[in-house]
Coordinates of C-alpha atoms in Angstrom, one line a residue:
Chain A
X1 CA 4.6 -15.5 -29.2
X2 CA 1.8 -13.2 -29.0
X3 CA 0.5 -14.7 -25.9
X4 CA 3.9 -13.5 -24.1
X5 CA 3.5 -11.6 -20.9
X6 CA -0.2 -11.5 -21.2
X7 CA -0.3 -13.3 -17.9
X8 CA 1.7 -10.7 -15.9
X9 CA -0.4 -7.9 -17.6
X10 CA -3.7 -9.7 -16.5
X11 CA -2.4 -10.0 -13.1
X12 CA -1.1 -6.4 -13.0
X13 CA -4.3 -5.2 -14.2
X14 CA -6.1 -6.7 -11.4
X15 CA -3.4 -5.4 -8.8
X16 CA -4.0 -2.2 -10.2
X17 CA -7.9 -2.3 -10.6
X18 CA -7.5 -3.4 -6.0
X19 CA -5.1 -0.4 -6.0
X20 CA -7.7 2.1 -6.8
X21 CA -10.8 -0.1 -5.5
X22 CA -12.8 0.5 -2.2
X23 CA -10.6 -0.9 0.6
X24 CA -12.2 -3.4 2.6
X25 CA -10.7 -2.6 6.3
X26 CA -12.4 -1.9 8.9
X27 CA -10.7 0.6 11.6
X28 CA -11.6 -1.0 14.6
X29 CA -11.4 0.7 18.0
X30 CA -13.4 3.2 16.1
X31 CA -16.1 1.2 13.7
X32 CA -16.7 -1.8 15.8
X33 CA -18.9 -5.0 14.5
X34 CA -22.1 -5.8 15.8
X35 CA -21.5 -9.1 18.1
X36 CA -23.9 -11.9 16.9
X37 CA -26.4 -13.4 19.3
X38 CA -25.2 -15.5 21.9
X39 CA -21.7 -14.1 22.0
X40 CA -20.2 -14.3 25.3
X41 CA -18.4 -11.6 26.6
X42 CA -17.6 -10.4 30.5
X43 CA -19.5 -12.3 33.1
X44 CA -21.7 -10.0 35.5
X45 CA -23.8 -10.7 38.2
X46 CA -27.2 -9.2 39.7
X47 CA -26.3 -9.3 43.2
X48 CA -30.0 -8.4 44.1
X49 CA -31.2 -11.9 42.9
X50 CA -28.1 -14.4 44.3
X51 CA -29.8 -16.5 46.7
X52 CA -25.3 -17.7 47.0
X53 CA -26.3 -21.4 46.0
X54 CA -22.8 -21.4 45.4
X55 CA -23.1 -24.2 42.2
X56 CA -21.5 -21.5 40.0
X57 CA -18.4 -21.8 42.2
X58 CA -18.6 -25.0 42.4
X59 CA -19.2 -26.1 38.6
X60 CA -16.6 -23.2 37.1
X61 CA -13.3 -25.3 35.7
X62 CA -10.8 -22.5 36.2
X63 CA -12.3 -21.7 40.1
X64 CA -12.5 -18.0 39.1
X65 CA -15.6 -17.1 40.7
X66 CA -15.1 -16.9 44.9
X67 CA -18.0 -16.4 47.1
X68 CA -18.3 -15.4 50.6
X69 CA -21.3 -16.8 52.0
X70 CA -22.9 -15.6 55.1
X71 CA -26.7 -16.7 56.9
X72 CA -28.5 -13.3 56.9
X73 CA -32.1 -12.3 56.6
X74 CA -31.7 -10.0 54.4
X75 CA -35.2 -9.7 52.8
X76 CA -37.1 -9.5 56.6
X77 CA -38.8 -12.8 56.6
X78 CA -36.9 -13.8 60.0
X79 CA -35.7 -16.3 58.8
X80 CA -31.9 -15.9 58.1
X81 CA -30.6 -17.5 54.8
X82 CA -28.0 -17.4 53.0
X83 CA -26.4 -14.5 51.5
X84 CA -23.3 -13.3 49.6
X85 CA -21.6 -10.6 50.8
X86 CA -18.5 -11.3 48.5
X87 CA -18.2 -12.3 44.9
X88 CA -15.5 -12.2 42.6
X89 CA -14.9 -13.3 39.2
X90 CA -11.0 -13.2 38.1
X91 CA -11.3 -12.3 34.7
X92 CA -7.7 -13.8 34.0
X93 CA -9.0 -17.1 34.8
X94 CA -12.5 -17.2 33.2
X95 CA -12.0 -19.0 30.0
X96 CA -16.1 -18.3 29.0
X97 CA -17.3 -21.9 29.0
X98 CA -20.7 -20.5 30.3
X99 CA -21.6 -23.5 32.6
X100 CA -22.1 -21.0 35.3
X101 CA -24.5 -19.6 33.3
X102 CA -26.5 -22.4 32.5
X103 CA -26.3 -23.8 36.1
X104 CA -27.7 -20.6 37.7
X105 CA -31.0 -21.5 39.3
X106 CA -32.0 -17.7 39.3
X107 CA -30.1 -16.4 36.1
X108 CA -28.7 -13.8 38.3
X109 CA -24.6 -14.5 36.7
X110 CA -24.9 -14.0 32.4
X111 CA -22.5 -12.3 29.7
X112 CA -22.7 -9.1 28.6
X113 CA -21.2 -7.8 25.5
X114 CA -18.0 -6.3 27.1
X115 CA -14.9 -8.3 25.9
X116 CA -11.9 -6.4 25.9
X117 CA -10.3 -6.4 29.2
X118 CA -7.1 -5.2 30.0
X119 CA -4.7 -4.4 33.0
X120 CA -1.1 -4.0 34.2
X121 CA -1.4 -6.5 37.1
X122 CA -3.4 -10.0 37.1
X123 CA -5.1 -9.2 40.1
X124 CA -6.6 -6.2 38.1
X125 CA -8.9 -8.2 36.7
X126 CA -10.9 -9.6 39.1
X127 CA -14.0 -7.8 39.6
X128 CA -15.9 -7.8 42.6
X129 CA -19.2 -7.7 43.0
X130 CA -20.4 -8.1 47.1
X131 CA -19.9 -5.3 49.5
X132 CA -16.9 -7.0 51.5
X133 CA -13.9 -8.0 48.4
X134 CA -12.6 -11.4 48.3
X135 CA -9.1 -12.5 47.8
X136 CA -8.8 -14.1 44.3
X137 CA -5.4 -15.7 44.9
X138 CA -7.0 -18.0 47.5
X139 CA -9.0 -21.0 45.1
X140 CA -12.2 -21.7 46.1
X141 CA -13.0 -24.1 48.6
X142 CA -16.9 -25.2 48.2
X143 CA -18.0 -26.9 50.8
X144 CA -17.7 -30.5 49.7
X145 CA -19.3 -33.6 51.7
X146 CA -16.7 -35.8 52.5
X147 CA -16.9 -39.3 51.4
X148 CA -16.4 -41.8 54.1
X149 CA -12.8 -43.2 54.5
X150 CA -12.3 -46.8 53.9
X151 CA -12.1 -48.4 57.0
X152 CA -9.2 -50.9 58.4
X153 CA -6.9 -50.7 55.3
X154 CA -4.4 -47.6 55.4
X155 CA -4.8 -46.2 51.9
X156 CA -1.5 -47.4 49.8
X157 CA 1.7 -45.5 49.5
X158 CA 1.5 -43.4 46.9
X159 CA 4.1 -44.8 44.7
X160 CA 6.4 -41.7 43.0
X161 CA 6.3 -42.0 39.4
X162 CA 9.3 -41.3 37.5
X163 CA 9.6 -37.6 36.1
X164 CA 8.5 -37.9 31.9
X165 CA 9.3 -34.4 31.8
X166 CA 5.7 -33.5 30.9
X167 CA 5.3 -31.8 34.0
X168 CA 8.3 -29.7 33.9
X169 CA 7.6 -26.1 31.9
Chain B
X1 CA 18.2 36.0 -4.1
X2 CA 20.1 36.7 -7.4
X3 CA 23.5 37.0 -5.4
X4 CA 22.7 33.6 -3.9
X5 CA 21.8 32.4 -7.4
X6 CA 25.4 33.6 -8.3
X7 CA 27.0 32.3 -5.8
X8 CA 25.8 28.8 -6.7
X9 CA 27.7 29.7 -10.1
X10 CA 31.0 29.9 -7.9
X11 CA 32.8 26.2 -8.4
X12 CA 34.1 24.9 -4.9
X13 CA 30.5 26.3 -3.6
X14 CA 28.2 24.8 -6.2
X15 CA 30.1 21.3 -5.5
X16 CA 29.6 21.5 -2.0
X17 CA 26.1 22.8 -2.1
X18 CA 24.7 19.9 -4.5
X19 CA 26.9 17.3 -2.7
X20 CA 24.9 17.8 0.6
X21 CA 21.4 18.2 -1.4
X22 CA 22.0 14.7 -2.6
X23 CA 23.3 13.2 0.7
X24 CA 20.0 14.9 1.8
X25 CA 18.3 12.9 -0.7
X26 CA 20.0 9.5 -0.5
X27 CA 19.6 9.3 2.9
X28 CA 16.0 10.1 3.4
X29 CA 15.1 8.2 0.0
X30 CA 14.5 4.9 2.1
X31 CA 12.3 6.4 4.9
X32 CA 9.7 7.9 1.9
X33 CA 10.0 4.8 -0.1
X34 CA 9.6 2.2 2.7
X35 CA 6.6 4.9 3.4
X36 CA 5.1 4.3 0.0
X37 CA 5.6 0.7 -0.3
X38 CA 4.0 -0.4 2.7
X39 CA 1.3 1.9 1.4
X40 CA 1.1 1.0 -2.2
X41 CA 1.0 -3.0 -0.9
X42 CA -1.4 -1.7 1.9
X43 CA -3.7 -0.5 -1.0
X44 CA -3.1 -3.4 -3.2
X45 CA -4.2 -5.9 -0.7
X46 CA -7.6 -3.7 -0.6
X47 CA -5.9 -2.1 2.7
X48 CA -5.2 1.4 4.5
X49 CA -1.5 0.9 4.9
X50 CA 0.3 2.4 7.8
X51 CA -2.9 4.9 8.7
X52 CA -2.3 5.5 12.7
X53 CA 1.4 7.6 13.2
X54 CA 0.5 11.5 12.5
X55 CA -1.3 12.5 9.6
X56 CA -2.6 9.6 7.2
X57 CA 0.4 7.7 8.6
X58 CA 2.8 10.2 6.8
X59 CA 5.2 10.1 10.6
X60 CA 5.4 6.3 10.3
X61 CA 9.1 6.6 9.1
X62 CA 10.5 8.5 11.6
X63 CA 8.9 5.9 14.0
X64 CA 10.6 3.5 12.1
X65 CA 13.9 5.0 12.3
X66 CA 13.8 5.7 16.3
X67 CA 13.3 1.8 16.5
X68 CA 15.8 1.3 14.1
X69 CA 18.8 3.2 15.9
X70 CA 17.5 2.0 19.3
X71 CA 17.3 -1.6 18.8
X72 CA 20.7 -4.1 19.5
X73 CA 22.7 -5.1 16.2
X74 CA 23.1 -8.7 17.2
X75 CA 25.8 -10.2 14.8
X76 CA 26.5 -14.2 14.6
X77 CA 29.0 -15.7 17.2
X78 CA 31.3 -16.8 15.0
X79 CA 30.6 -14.9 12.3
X80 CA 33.8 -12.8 10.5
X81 CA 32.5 -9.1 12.4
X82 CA 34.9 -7.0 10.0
X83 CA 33.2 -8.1 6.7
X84 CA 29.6 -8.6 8.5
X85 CA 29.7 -5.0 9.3
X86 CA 31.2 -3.8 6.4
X87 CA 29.0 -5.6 4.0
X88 CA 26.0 -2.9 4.5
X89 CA 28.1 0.0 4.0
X90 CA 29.3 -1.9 0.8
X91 CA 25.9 -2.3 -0.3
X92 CA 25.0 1.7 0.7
X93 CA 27.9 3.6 -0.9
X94 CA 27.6 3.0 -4.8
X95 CA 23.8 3.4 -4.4
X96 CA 24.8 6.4 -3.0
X97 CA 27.6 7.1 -5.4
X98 CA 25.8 7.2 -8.6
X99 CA 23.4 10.1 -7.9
X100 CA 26.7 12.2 -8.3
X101 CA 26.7 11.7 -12.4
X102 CA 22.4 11.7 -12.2
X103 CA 21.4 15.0 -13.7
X104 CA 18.5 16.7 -12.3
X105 CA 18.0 20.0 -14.5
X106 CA 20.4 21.1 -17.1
X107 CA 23.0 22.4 -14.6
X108 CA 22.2 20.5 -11.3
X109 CA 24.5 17.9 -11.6
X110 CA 27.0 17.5 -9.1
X111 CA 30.0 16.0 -11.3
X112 CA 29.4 16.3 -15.3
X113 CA 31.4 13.6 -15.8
X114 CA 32.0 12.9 -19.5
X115 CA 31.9 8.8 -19.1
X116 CA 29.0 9.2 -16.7
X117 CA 27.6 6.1 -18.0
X118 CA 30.9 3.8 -17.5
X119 CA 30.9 5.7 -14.0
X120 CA 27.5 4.4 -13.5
X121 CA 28.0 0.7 -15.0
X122 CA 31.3 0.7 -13.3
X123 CA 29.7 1.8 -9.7
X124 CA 26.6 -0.5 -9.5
X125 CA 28.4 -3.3 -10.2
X126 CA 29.9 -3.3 -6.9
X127 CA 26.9 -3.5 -5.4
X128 CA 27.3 -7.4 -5.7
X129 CA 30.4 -7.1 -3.4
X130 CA 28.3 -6.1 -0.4
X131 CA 25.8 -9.1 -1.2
X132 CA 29.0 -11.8 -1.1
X133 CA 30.4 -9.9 2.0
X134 CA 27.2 -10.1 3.4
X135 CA 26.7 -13.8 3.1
X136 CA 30.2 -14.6 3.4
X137 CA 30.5 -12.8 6.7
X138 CA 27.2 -14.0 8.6
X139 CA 28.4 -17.5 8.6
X140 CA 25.0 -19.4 8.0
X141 CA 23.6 -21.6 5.5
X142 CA 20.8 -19.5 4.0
X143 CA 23.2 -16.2 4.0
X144 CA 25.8 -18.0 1.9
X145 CA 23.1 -19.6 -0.3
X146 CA 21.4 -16.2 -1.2
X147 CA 25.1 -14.1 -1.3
X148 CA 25.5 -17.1 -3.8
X149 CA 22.6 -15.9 -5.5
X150 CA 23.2 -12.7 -5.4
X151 CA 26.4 -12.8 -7.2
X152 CA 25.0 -15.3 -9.7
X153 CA 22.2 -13.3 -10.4
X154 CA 24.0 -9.6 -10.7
X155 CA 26.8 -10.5 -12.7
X156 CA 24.8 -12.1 -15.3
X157 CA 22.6 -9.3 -15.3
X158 CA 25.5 -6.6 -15.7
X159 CA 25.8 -8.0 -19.2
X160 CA 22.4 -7.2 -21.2
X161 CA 22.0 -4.5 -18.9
X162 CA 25.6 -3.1 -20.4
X163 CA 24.4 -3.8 -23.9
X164 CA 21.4 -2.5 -23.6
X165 CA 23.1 1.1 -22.5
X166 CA 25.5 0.5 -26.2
X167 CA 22.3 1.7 -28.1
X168 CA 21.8 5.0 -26.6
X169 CA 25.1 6.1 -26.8
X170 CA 25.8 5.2 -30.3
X171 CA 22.2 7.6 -31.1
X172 CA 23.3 10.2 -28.6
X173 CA 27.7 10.0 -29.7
X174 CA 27.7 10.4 -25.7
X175 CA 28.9 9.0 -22.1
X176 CA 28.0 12.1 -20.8
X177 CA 24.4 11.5 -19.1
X178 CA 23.9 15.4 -19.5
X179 CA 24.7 15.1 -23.3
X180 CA 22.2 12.3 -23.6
X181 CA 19.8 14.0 -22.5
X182 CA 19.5 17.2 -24.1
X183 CA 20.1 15.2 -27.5
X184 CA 16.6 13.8 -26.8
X185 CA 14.9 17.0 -27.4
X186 CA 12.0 18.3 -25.6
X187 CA 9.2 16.3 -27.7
X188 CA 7.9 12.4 -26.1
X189 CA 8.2 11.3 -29.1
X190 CA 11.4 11.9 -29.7
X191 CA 12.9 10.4 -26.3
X192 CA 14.8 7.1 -26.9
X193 CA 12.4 4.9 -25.6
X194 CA 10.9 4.7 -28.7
X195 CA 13.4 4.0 -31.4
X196 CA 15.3 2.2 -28.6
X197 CA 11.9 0.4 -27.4
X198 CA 13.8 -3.4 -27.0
X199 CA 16.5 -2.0 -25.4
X200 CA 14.2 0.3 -23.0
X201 CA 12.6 -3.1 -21.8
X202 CA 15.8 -4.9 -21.8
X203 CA 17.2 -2.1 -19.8
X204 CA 13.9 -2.1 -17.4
X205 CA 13.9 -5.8 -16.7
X206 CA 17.7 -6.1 -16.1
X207 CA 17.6 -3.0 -13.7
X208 CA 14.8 -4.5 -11.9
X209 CA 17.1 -7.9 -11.6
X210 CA 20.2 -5.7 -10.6
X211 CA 18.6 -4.2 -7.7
X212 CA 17.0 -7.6 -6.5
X213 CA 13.4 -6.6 -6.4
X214 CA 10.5 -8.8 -7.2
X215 CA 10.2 -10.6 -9.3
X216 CA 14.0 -11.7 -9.4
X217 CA 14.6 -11.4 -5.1
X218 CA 16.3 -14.9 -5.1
X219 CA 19.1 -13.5 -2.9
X220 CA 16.5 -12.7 -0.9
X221 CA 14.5 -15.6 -0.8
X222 CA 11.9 -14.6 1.9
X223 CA 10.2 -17.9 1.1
X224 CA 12.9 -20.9 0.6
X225 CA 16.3 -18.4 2.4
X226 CA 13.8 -17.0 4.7
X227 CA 15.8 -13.5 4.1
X228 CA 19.1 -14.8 2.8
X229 CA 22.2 -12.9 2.4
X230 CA 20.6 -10.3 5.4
X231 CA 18.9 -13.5 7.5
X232 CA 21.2 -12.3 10.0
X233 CA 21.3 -8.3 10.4
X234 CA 19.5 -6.5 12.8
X235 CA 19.1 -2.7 13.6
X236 CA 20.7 -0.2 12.0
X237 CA 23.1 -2.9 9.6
X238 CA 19.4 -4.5 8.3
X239 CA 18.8 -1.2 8.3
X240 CA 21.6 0.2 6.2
X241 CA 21.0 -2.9 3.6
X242 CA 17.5 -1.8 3.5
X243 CA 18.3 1.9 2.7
X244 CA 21.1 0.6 0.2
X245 CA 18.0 -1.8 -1.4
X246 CA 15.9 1.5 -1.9
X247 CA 18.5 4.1 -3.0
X248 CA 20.4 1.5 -5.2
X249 CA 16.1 1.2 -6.8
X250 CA 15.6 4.8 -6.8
X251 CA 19.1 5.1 -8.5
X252 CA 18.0 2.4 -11.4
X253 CA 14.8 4.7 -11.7
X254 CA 16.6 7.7 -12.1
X255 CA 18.8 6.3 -15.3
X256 CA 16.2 4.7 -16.8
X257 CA 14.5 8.3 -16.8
X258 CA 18.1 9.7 -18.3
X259 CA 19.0 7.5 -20.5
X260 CA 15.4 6.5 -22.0
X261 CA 12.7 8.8 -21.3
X262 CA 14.3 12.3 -21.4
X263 CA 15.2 13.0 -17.9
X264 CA 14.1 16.8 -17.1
X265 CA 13.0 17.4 -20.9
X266 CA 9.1 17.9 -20.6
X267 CA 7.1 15.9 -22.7
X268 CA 6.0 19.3 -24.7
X269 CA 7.8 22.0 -25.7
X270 CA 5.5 24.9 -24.1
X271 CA 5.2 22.5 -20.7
X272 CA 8.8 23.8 -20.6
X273 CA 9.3 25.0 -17.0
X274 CA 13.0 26.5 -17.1
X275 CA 14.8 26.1 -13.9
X276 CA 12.3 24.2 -12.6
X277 CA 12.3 21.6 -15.2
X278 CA 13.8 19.1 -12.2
X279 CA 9.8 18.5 -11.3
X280 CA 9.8 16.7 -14.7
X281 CA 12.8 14.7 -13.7
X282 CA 10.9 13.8 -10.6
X283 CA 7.8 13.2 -11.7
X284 CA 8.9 10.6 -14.1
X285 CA 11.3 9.2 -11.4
X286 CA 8.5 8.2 -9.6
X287 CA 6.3 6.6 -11.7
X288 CA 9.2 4.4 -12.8
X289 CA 9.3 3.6 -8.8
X290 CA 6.2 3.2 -8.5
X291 CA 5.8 0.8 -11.3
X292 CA 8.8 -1.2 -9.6
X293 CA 6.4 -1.5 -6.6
X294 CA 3.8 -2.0 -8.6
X295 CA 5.1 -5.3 -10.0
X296 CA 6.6 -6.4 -6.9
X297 CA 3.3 -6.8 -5.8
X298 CA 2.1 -8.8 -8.7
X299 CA 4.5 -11.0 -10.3
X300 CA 5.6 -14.6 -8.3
X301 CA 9.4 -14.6 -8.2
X302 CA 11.3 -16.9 -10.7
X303 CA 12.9 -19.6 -10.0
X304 CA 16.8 -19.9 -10.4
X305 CA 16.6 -21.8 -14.1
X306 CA 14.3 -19.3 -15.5
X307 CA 16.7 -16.6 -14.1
X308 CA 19.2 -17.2 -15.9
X309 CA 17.6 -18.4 -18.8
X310 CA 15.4 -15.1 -19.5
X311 CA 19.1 -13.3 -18.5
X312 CA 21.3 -14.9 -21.5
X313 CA 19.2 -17.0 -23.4
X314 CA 16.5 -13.9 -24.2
X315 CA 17.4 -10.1 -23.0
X316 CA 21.3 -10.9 -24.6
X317 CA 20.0 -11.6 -27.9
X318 CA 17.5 -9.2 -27.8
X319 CA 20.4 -6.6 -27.5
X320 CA 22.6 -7.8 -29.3
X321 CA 20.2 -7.9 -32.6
X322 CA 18.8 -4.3 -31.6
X323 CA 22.3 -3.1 -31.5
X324 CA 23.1 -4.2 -35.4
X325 CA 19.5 -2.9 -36.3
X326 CA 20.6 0.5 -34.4
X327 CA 23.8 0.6 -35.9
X328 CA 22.6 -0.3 -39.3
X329 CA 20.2 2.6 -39.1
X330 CA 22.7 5.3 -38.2
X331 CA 24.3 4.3 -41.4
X332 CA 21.9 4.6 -43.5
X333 CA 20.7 7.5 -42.3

């Protein structure tokens, strides 16, 4: 018997020591957390050091960087080479995997802290970079050396598979 | 300002006067209580609460009702529309109806009825109606499981928290809820709680189990009935339930004050603040509410069984033993 309700009074104690104690929340838009090292946030590029290899376009899973590449001498040497006038990175592609980081020969594309972007239309979030925009709707086409057709044999009919309904959604 | 103070004297006035001050009160009673339970959990959970609509959050209930009345009230398709609708309104009016006996200061009471307290008894147990109509009229599973409930759980509940009443009037010789409490005197410890301490608890933990809060929500269910006898309201009918929740707990708050702890007597005689004495009323109000929310954010709900067994197997015999105690001590006496 004299053990009765001592559980609930325990438990009531401790909701009432939490009503009174120092709340733990964190009001974000106005205290905001320090990011930890090597967080990746917005891509950004220094357009003064592309030397437009184009491997970031090429390697990037969700094609959301587009390049226009041009030949131009653009640091006097006479020779021309070549040179992005456009870059964009669609932002509501880029799922941050950071392989164009690590592939960039010059370290010219990295993250910066920036992670909150937001927009009324998709193709708000693209970002350009060159000094001529590019289209992000079109995907990318890198330049891809073709590999030589089989020769003789027509390639095979491609044989239409029955619908498993994974492809519908 | 003393012909106004006459003219609330005048009867047909007076009546009309108090009527719409407790309207007033029932109906914004849910806003300011949905207000300070979001923010007592918020604070119990070692958070702010509602912090970001006007000042400290204090304009988050008028947000609440703009969404309210603007939102669709989607009812089942095959559901029985007459009694889905009506089930809310139910629920709302005898919350709503027993503030008319509920004295606030010795004259601001809007009907001194001399059987206040079978008024009130009578009145809140009606209150299961809405909870059967509810579940009846949604048509679905878990609404007809927690209606079930709900009647289960209320009608057993209307019977210790009946006897637990039959100790106070036998002290005070009363029904009137006025009587009662100016025969508690203006001293704490001569309030009934204290000779009537059993019954007080009795009368506590059956309240809390009429108007379905936590720990005895099984109508409600959120875990196992996901919502239960309202699974299926929307708008301004979930909305209506919810107010009728609050009132109907505001209401159990406010005759737990009367009938145990003195209603708008101070707790000393020179803290006596004459027409003013209502603030006591209040005050004490809402602690009692807040120690409603208090524990709903504490205490795990039962489960059916225990329901039912901590309804007839303890708080019955509880009251029935304090009554012959009670009654043996007026006699001797």
């Amino acid at each position: 018997m004299p053990q009765v309700g001592q559980g609930i009074l325990k438990g009531m104690g401790v909701t009432l020591k939490h009503l009174f104690g120092q709340k733990i929340t964190r009001q974000y838009p106005e205290y905001k957390r320090e990011l930890p090292e090597r967080s990746r946030g917005m891509l950004t590029v220094d357009m003064d050091r592309c030397i437009a290899c184009l491997q970031c376009m090429r390697i990037c899973p969700d094609h959301c960087i587009s390049i226009e590449q041009v030949k131009r001498d653009a640091d006097g040497s006479g020779k021309p080479k070549p040179f992005a006038v456009g870059f964009v990175i669609d932002d509501s592609r880029c799922m941050y995997c950071s392989l164009c980081v690590e592939v960039c020969p010059v370290n010219c594309i990295y993250h910066t802290e920036e992670f909150e972007a937001q927009a009324y239309n998709r193709l708000e979030l693209a970002r350009q970079f060159g000094e001529l925009p590019v289209d992000p709707r079109v995907d990318p086409k890198p330049t891809v050396k073709k590999k030589k057709k089989p020769t003789g044999k027509k390639a095979p009919k491609t044989v239409e598979k029955p619908r498993t309904g994974d492809e519908a959604a | 300002m003393q012909t106004v103070l006459n003219l609330l004297e005048v009867e047909p006035i007076r009546l009309l006067i108090s009527f719409g001050a407790v309207l007033f009160l029932v109906l914004n009673l849910a806003a300011v209580l949905t207000m300070a339970e979001r923010k007592v959990s918020g604070y119990i959970h070692l958070r702010f609460g509602p912090n970001r609509v006007g000042p400290r959050g204090l304009l988050q209930p008028a947000a609440d009702v703009f969404k309210l009345f603007t939102k669709e009230n989607v009812s089942p398709g095959r559901s029985d529309i007459w009694v889905f609708l009506g089930a809310p309104i139910a629920m709302f009016l005898p919350a709503a109806l027993v503030w008319l006996v509920v004295p606030f200061a010795p004259n601001a009471v809007v009907a001194n009825l001399n059987v206040a307290i079978l008024f009130f008894v009578a009145i809140t147990s009606i209150g299961a109606l809405g909870v059967v109509m509810a579940g009846y009229g949604s048509r679905s599973a878990f609404s007809l499981l927690g209606a079930l409930r709900g009647a289960a759980q209320m009608i057993s509940y209307e019977v210790p928290l009946i006897l637990s009443l039959l100790g106070v009037v036998m002290l005070s010789g009363s029904l009137s809820l006025v009587d009662v409490v100016e025969a508690q005197g203006n001293t704490i410890w001569t309030w009934y709680f204290l000779p009537q301490l059993p019954m007080f608890i009795t009368f506590y933990i059956a309240g809390l189990a009429e108007v379905k809060r936590v720990p005895f929500d099984l109508p409600e269910g959120e875990s196992e009935i996901v919502g239960g006898f309202m699974v299926e309201y929307s708008g301004m009918t979930w909305a209506l339930i919810q107010a009728a929740e609050f009132a109907s707990m505001a209401v159990m708050s406010a005759v737990t004050v009367t009938l145990f702890v003195g209603g708008w007597q101070p707790p000393l005689p020179f803290l006596d603040l004459g027409n003013f004495n209502w603030v006591w009323f209040g005050i004490k109000t809402a602690l009692i509410m807040f120690t409603f929310q208090w524990i709903r954010w504490s205490v795990p709900r039962l489960r059916m069984d225990q329901l039912m067994d901590l309804g007839w197997k303890i708080l019955v015999p509880i009251t029935l033993i304090w009554l012959f105690v009670t009654a043996g001590a007026i006699l001797i006496f």
